[in-house]
Coordinates of C-alpha atoms in Angstrom, one line a residue:
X1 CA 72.2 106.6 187.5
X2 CA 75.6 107.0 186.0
X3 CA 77.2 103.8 184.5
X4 CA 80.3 102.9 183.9
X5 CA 81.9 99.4 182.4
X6 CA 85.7 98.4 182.1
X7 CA 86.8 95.6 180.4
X8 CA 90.2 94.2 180.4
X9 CA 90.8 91.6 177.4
X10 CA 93.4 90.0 175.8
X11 CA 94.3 89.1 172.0
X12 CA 96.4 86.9 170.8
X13 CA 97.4 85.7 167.3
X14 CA 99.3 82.6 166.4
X15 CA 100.3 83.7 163.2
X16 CA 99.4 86.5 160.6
X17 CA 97.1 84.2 158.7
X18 CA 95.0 83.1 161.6
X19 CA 91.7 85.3 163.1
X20 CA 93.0 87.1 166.5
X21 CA 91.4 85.6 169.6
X22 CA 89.6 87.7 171.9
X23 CA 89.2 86.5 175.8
X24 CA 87.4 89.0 178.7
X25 CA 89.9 88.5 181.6
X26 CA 88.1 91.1 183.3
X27 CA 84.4 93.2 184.0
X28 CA 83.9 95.8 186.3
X29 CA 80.4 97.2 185.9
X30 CA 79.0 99.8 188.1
X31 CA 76.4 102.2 189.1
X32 CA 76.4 105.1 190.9
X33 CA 72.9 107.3 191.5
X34 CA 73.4 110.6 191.2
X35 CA 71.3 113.9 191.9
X36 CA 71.8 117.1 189.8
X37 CA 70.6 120.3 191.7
X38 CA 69.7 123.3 189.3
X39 CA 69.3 127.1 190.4
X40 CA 68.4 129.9 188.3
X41 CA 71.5 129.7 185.8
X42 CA 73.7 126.6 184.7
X43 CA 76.5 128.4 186.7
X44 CA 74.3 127.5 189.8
X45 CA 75.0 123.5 188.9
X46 CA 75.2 121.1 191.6
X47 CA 75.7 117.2 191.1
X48 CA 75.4 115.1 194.2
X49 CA 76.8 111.8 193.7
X50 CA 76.1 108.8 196.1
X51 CA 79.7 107.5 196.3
X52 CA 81.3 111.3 196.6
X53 CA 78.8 112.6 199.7
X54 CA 79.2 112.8 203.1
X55 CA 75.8 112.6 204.4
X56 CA 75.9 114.4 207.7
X57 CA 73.7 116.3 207.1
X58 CA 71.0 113.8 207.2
X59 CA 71.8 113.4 211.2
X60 CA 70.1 110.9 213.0
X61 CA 68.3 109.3 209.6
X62 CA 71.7 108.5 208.2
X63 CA 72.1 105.0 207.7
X64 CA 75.5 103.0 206.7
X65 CA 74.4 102.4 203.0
X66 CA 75.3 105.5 200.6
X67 CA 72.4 104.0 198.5
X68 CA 70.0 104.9 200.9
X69 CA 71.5 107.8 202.8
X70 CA 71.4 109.0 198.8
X71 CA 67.4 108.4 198.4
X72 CA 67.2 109.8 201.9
X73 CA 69.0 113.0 200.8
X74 CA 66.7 113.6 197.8
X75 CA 63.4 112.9 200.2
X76 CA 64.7 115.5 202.4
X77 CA 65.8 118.1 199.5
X78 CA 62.5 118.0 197.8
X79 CA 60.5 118.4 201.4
X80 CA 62.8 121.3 201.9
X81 CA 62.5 123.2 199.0
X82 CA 59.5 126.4 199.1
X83 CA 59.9 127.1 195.8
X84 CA 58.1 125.1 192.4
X85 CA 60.5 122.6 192.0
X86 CA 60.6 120.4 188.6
X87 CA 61.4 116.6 189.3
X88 CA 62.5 114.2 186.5
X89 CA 63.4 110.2 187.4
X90 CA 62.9 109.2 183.7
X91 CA 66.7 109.5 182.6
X92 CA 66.9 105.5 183.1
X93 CA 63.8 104.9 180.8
X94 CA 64.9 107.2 178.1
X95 CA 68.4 106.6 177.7
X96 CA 68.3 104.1 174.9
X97 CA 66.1 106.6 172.8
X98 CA 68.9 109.3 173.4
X99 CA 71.8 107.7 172.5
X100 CA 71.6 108.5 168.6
X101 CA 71.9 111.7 170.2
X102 CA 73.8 112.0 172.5
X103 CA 75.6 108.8 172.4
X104 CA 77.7 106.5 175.1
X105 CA 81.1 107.7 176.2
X106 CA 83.7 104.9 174.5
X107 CA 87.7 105.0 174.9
X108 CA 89.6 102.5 175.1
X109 CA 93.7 102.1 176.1
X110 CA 95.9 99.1 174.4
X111 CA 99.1 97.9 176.1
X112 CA 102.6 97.2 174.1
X113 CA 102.5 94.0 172.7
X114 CA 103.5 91.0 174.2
X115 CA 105.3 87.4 173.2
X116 CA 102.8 84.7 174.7
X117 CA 105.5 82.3 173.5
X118 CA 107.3 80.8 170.2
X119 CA 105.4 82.7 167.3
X120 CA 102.5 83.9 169.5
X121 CA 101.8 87.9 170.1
X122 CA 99.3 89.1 172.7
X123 CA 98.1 92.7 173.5
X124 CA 96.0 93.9 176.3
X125 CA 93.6 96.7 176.1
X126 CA 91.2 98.2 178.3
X127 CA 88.0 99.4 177.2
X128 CA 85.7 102.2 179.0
X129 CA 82.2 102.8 178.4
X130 CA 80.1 105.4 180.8
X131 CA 76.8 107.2 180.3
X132 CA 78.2 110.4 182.4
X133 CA 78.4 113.1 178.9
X134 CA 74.6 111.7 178.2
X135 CA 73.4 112.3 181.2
X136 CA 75.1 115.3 181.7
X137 CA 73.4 116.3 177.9
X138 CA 70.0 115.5 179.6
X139 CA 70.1 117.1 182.6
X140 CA 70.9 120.6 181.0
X141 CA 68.0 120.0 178.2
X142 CA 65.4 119.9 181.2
X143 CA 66.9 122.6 182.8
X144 CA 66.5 124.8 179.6
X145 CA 63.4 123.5 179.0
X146 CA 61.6 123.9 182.8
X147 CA 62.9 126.9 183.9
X148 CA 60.3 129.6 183.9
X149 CA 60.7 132.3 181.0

């Protein structure tokens, strides 16, 4: 899964002496599942993303949810597939113990300030947060470390 959080918020100060005030006016969390193909180099890279795919190629077994058209799509990959094939669903459980190495993806954006009336200044900002570098970090460790010598 590949995670990604915006939040819009707004701070304001009344004067310079008083502590800025912080309010959310906005959260958009989401999570998209995602399925990284490997071949015999990195070149070979493939990442299938459930939002991105067009899922024809499932046929009749394609439903109207990309959620399960996606889980479909991985069934029918790994029945399809002759050759050893190495299969890793733990990314979810092992995320938190990664991220002192190979941390969270932060940026943020501010907007010019603003007057929010006599004396009052307010600036907007928007803040991202996703998990797509640390993923990306993982998936490429297990491919070094599974392929055959």
């Amino acid at each position: 899964m590949l995670r990604f959080r915006q939040v819009l918020a707004r701070e304001s100060t009344a004067t310079r002496r008083t502590k800025a005030e912080r309010e959310e006016i906005y959260t958009n969390d989401e999570e998209v599942p995602v399925i990284d193909l490997f071949g015999p180099t990195l070149a070979t890279h493939i990442r299938i993303r459930a939002d991105g795919f067009d899922y024809s190629c499932l046929g009749p077994r394609r439903g109207l949810l990309a959620a399960e058209n996606h889980a479909r799509l991985g069934d029918w990959l790994l029945a399809s597939v002759s050759a050893p094939t190495v299969v890793n669903r733990d990314f979810r459980t092992v995320a938190r113990a990664i991220e002192p190495v190979w941390g969270l993806t932060k940026t943020s954006s501010r907007q010019p300030f603003k007057r929010a009336g006599i004396g009052k200044v307010s600036a907007e900002m928007t803040e991202y947060v996703d998990n797509d570098r640390q993923f990306t970090c993982f998936a490429r460790s297990l491919f070094f470390i599974a392929r055959p010598a």
